[in-house]
Coordinates of C-alpha atoms and ligand atoms in Angstrom, one line a residue:
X840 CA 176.6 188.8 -34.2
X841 CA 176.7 184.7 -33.7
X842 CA 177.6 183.6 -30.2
X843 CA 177.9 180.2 -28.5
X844 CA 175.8 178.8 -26.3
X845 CA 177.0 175.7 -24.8
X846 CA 174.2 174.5 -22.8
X847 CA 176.0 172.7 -19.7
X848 CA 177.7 174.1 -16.5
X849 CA 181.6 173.7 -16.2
X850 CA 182.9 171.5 -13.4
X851 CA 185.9 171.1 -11.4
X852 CA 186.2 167.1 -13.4
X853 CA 184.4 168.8 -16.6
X854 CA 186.1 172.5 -17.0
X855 CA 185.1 174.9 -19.6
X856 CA 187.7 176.4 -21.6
X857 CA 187.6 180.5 -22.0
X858 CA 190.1 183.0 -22.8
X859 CA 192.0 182.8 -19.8
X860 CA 192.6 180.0 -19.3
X861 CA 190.1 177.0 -18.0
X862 CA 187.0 177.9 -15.8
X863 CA 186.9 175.2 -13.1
X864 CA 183.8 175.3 -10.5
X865 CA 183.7 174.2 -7.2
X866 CA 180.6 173.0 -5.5
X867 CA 180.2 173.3 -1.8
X868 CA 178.4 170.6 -0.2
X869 CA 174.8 172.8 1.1
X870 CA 176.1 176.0 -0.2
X871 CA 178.7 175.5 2.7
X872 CA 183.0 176.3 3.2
X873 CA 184.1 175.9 5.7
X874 CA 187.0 178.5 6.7
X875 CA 189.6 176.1 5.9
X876 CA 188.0 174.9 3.0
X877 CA 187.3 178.8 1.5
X878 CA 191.4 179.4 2.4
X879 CA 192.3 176.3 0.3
X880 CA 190.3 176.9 -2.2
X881 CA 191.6 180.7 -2.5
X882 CA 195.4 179.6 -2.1
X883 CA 194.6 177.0 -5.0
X884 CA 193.1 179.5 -6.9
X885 CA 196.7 181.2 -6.8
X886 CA 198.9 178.4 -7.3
X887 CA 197.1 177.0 -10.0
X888 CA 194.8 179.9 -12.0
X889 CA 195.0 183.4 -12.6
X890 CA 194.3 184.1 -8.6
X891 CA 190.5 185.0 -10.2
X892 CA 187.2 183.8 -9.0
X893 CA 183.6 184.5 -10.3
X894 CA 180.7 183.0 -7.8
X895 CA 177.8 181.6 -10.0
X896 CA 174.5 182.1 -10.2
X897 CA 173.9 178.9 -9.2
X898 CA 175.8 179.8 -5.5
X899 CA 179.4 178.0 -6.6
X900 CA 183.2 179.5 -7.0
X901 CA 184.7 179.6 -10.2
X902 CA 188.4 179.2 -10.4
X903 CA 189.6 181.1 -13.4
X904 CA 193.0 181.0 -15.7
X905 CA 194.0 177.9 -14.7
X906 CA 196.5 176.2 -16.6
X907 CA 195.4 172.7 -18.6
X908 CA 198.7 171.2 -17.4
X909 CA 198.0 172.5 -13.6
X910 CA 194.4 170.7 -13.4
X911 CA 195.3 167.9 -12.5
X912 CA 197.3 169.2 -9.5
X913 CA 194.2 171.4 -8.9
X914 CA 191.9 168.3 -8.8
X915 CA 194.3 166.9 -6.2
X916 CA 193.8 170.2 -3.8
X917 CA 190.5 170.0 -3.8
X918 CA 189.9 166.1 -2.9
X919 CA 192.0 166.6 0.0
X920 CA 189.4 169.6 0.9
X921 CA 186.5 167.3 0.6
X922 CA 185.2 169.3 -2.4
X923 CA 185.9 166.8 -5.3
X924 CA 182.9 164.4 -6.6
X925 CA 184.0 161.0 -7.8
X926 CA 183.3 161.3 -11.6
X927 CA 182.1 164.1 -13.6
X928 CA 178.4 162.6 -14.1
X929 CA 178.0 162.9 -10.3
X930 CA 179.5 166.2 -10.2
X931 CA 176.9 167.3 -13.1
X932 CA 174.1 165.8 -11.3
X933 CA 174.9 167.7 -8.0
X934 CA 173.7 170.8 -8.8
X935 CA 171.6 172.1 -5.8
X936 CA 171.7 175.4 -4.5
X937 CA 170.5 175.8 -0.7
X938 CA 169.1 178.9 0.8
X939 CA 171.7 180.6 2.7
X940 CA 169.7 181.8 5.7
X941 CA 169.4 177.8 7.5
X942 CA 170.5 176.8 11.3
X943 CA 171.5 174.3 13.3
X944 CA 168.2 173.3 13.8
X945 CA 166.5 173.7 10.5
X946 CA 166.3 171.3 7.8
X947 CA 168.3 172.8 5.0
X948 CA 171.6 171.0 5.9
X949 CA 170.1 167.3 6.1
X950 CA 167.6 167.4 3.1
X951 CA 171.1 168.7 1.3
X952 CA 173.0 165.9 2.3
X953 CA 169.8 163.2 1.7
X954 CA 169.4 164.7 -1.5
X955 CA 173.3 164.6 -2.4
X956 CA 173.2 161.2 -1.5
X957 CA 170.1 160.0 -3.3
X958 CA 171.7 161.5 -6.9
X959 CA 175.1 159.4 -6.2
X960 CA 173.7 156.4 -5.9
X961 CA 171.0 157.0 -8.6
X962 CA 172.2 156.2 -12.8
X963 CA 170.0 159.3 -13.4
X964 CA 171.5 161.6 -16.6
X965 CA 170.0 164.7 -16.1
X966 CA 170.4 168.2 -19.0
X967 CA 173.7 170.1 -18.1
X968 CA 171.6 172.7 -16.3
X969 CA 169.0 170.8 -14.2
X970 CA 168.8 171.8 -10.6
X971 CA 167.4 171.4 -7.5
X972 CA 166.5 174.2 -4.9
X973 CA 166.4 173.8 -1.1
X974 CA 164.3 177.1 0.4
X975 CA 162.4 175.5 3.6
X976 CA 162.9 178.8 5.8
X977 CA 159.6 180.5 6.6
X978 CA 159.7 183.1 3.4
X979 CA 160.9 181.3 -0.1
X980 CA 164.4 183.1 -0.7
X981 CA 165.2 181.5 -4.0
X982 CA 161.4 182.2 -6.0
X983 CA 163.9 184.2 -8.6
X984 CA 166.5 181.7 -9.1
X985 CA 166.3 179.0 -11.8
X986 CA 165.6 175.3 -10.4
X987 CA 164.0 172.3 -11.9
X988 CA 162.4 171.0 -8.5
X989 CA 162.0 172.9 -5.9
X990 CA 161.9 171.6 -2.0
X991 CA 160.3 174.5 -0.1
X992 CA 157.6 175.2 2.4
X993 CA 153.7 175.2 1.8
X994 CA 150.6 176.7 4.0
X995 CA 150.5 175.6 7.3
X996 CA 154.7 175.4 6.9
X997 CA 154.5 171.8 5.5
X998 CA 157.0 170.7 3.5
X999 CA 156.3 170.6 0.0
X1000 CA 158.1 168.9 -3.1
X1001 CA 157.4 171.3 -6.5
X1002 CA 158.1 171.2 -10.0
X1003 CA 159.2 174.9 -11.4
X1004 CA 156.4 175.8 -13.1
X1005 CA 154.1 174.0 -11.4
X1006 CA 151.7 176.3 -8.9
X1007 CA 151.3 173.5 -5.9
X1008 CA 153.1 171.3 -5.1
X1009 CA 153.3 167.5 -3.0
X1010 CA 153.2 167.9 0.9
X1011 CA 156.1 165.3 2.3
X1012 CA 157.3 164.5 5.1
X1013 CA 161.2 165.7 5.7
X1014 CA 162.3 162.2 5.3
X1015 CA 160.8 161.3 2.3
X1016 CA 161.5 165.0 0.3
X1017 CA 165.1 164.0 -1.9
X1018 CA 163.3 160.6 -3.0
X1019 CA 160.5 162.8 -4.2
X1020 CA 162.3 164.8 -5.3
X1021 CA 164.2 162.2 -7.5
X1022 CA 161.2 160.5 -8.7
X1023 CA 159.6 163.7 -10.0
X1024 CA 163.2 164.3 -11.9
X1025 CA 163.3 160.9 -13.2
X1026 CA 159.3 161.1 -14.4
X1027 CA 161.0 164.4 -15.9
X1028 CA 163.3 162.4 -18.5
X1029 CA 160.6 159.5 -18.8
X1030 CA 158.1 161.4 -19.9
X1031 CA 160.6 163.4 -22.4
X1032 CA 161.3 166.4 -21.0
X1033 CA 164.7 166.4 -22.0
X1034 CA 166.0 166.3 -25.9
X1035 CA 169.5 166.1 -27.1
X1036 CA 171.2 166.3 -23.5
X1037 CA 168.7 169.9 -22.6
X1038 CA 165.6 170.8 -21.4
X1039 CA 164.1 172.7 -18.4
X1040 CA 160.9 171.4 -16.1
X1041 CA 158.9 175.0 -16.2
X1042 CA 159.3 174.3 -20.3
X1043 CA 158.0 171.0 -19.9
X1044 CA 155.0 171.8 -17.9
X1045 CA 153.8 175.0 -20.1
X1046 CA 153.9 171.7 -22.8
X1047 CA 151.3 170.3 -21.0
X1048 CA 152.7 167.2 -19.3
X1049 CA 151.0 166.2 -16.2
X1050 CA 152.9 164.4 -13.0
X1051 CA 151.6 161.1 -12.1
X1052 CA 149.1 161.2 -9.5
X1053 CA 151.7 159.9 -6.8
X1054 CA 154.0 163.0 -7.2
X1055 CA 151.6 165.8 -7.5
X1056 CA 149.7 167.8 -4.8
X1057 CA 147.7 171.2 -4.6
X1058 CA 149.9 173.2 -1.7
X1059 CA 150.8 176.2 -2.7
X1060 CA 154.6 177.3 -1.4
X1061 CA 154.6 180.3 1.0
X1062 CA 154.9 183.5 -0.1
X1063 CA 158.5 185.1 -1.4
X1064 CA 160.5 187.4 0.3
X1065 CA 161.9 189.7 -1.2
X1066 CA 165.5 189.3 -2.5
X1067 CA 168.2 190.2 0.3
X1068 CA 170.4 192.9 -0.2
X1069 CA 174.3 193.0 1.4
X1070 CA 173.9 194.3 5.3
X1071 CA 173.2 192.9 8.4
X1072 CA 170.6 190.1 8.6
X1073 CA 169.3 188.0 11.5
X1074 CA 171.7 185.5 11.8
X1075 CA 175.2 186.9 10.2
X1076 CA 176.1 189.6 7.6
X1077 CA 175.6 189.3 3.8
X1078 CA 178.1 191.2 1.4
X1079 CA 178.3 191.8 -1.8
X1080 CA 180.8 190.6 -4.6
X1081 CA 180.6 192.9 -7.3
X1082 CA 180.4 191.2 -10.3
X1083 CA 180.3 188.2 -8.2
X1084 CA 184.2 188.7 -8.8
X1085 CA 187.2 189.0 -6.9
X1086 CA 190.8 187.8 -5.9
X1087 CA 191.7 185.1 -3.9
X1088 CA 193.0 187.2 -1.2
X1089 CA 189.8 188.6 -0.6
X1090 CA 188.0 185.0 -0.2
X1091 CA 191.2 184.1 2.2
X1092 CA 190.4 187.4 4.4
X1093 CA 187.0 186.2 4.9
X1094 CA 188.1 182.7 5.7
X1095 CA 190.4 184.4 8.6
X1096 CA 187.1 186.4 9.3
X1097 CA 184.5 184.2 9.5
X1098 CA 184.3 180.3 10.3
X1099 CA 182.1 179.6 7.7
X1100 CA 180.9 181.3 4.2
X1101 CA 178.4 180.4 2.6
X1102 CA 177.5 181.0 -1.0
X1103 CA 174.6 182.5 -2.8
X1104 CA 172.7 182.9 -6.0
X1105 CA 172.9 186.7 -6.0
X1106 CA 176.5 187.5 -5.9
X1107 CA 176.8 187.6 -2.2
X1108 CA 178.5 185.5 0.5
X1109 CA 176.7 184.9 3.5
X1110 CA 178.4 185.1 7.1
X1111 CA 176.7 183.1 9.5
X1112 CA 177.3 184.4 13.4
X1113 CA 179.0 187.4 12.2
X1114 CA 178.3 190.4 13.9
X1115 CA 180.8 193.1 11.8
X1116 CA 180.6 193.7 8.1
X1117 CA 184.3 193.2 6.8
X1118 CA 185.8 196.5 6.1
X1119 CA 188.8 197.2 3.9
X1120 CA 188.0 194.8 1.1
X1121 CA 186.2 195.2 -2.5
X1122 CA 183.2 193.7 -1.3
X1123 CA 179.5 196.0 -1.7
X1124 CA 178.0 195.8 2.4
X1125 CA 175.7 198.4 2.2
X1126 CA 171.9 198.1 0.0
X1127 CA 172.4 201.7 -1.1
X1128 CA 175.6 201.3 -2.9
X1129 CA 175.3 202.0 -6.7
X1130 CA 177.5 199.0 -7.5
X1131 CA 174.4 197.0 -7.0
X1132 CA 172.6 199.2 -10.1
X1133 CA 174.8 197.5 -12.8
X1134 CA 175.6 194.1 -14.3
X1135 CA 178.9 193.6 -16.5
X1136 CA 179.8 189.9 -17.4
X1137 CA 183.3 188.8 -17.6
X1138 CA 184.0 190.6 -21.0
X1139 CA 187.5 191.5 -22.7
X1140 CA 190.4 190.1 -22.6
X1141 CA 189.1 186.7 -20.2
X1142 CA 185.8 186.0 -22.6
X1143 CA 187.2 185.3 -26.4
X1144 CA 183.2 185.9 -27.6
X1145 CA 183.9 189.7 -25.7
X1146 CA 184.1 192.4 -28.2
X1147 CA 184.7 195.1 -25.6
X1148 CA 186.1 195.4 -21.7
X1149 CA 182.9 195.8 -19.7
X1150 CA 183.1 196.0 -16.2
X1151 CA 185.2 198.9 -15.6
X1152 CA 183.0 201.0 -17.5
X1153 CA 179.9 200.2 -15.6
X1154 CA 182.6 201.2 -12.0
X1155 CA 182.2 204.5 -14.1
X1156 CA 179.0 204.7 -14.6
X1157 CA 177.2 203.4 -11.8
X1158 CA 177.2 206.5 -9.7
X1159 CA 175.2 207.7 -12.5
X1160 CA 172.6 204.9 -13.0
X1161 CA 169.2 205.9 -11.3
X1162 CA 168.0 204.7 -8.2
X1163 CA 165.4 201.7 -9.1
X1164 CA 167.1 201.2 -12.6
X1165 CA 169.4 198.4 -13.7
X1166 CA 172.3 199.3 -16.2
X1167 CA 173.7 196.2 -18.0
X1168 CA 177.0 196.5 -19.8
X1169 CA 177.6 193.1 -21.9
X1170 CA 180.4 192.2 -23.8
X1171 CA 178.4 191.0 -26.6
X1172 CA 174.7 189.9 -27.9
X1173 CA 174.5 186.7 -25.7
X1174 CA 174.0 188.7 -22.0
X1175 CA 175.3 186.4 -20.3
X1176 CA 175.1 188.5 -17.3
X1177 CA 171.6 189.8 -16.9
X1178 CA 168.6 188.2 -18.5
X1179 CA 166.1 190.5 -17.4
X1180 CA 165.5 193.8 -19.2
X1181 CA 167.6 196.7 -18.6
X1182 CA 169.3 200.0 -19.7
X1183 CA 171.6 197.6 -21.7
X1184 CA 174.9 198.7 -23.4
X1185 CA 175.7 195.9 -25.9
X1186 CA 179.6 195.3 -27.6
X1187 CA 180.1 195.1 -30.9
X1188 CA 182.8 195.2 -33.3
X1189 CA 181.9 198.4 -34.3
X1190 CA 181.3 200.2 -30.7
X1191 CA 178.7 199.8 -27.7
X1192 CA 174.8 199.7 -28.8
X1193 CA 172.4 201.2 -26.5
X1194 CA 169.2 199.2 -26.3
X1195 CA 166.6 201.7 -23.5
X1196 CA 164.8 198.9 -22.0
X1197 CA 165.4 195.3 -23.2
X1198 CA 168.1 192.7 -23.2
X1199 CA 171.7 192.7 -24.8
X1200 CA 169.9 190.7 -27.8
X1201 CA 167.5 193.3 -28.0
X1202 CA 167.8 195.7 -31.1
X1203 CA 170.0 198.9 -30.4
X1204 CA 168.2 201.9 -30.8
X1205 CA 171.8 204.1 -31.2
X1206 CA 174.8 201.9 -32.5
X1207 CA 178.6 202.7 -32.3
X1208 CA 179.1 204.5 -29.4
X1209 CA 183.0 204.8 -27.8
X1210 CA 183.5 203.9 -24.1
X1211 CA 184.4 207.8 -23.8
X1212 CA 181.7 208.8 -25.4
X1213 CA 179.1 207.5 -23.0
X1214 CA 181.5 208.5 -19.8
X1215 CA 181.3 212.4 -21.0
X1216 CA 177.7 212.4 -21.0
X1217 CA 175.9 209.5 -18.9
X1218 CA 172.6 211.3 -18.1
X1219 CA 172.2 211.1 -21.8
X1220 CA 172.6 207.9 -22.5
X1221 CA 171.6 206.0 -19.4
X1222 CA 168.3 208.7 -19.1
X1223 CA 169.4 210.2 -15.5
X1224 CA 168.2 213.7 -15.9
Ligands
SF4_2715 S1 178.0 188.1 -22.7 FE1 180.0 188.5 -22.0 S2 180.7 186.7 -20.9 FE2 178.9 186.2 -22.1 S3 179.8 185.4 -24.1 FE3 179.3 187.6 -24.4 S4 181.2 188.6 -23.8 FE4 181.4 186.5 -23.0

């Protein structure tokens, strides 16, 4: 089985073709809609696409279906909502994802906006999937989520600039963190961490390069929390997307909901100040639901690599997945869904493969299995009983 990997993120100025039609993402500015942001967005997301929208794993929207000759007109909604980047090397370069959890008061916000600003104005070309990750609360929220440079907090709650990989990292002072942060990703492609338009910093450092003296420091970042689950959290309520998919309508009856929604890494949308969990929508709110034990990506008919529908057979099977286990169902070899290893179920072109513990890449231990076939006995297959 031969699958593509493309190696960049789509844009809103750079969107990725797929079987449905283009993929075009929208970057919030700190991980941030506003309501009336979130309902033009959603209405766009109508008027011009199939009315679909994944959220990333890098804590963006992803518009999907729309129509090449309707992009343009797309690109026009979202400028007048302040969510358009002036040219698609800007756009590229932004690619920050912000811990949800910040206030008023914290620094989240401003180092997001310095750090915006700093990669604008800077002629920096940076590999399709660079990042940058903002996680100053007391507990590091994003330890699991890939990011190039890291801007978190160290012992004594200093603020601390790190390269992934990298165990310590350079105490700075809040104003000085996005230049820092800059000049560690510009030693990054000086001292050739990237080759042919890729490369990722926690790759570089197992090589063995070493940061200048001027950009590297022994603090260690606080410990991690662990990662949040849909519910009520100080501060708002967090609920879940499953699949990190669902229709505009449901991202417009938040926006009536809530002033502001702000997106994560983990398929969930963040509600800052909101004291009830939406009811009547698709959305997971509780940690206990079973929707949470599986992964399915975007499979058949909206992925043309998809060999097989995926994600309403893991609906069906979730119920039956156990408590602590993960079931992934991919729609073919690349996993684009779940990296991490799993009770996989892997589409082919000749039936699912069942792979115990591994990734969808893995080798399958018991090969051409029927969608029916695993829904009439699920303990068997997914090892429940
Ligand atoms: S894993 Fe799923 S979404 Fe990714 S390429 Fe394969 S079928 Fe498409």
């Amino acid at each position: 089985m031969t699958f593509e990997i493309k190696g960049w993120c789509p844009g809103a100025l750079r969107p990725m073709m797929s079987g449905d039609g283009l993929v075009v993402r929208v970057r919030p500015h700190a991980g941030r809609f506003s309501a009336a942001q979130a309902s033009g967005v959603a209405q766009a997301a109508r008027e011009y696409g199939s009315g679909q929208i994944d959220l990333s794993s890098r804590a963006n929207l992803q518009l999907r279906g729309v129509r090449p000759e309707s992009h343009g007109a797309l690109l026009s909604a979202l400028a007048a909502l302040g969510l358009l980047d002036p040219d698609a090397l800007a756009e590229s370069r932004r690619n920050i994802v912000v811990s949800p959890f910040w206030s008023e008061k914290g620094l989240e916000r401003i180092l997001a906006e310095e750090l915006e600003t700093a990669l604008a104005s800077s002629n920096i070309v940076l590999p399709g999937k660079f990042g940058f990750a903002i996680d100053c609360g007391r507990e590091r929220v994003l330890d699991q989520v890939p990011a190039d440079i890291r801007i978190e907090r160290g012992a004594g709650q200093c603020l601390i600039v790190r390269p992934d990989g990298a165990e310590c990292g350079l105490a700075v002072k809040a104003s000085e963190a996005s230049a820092t942060a800059l000049a560690v990703a510009k030693w990054f492609v000086e001292s050739g961490g990237m080759t042919g338009g890729r490369g990722r910093m926690a790759a570089h450092m197992r090589n063995g390069a070493t940061l200048p003296h001027a950009l590297s420091g022994g603090i260690q970042p606080v410990v991690p929390a662990r990662q949040p689950q849909p519910g009520y959290t100080a501060g708002g309520v967090l609920v879940g997307v499953p699949f990190g998919s669902m229709h505009a309508d449901t991202l417009e009856e938040l926006a009536r909901r809530a002033p502001e929604l702000r997106m994560t890494p983990w398929r969930m949308i963040f509600l800052p100040s909101a004291h009830e969990m939406p009811a009547g929508l698709d959305l997971v709110t509780r940690a206990d639901d079973p929707l949470l034990r599986v992964e399915a990506c975007t499979g058949a008919p909206w992925c043309p690599q998809a060999c097989s529908e995926t994600r309403s057979l893991a609906r069906q099977l979730a119920a039956f997945v156990p408590e602590g286990a993960t079931l992934h169902v991919s729609g073919c070899a690349k996993g684009c869904a779940c990296s991490r290893r799993a009770v996989t179920l892997v589409a082919t072109a000749s039936g699912f493969g069942l792979i115990p513990n591994g990734t969808a890449s893995d080798h399958a231990v018991v090969t051409g299995l029927s969608a029916s076939q695993i829904i009439s006995d699920p303990a068997l297959y997914l090892g429940g009983s």
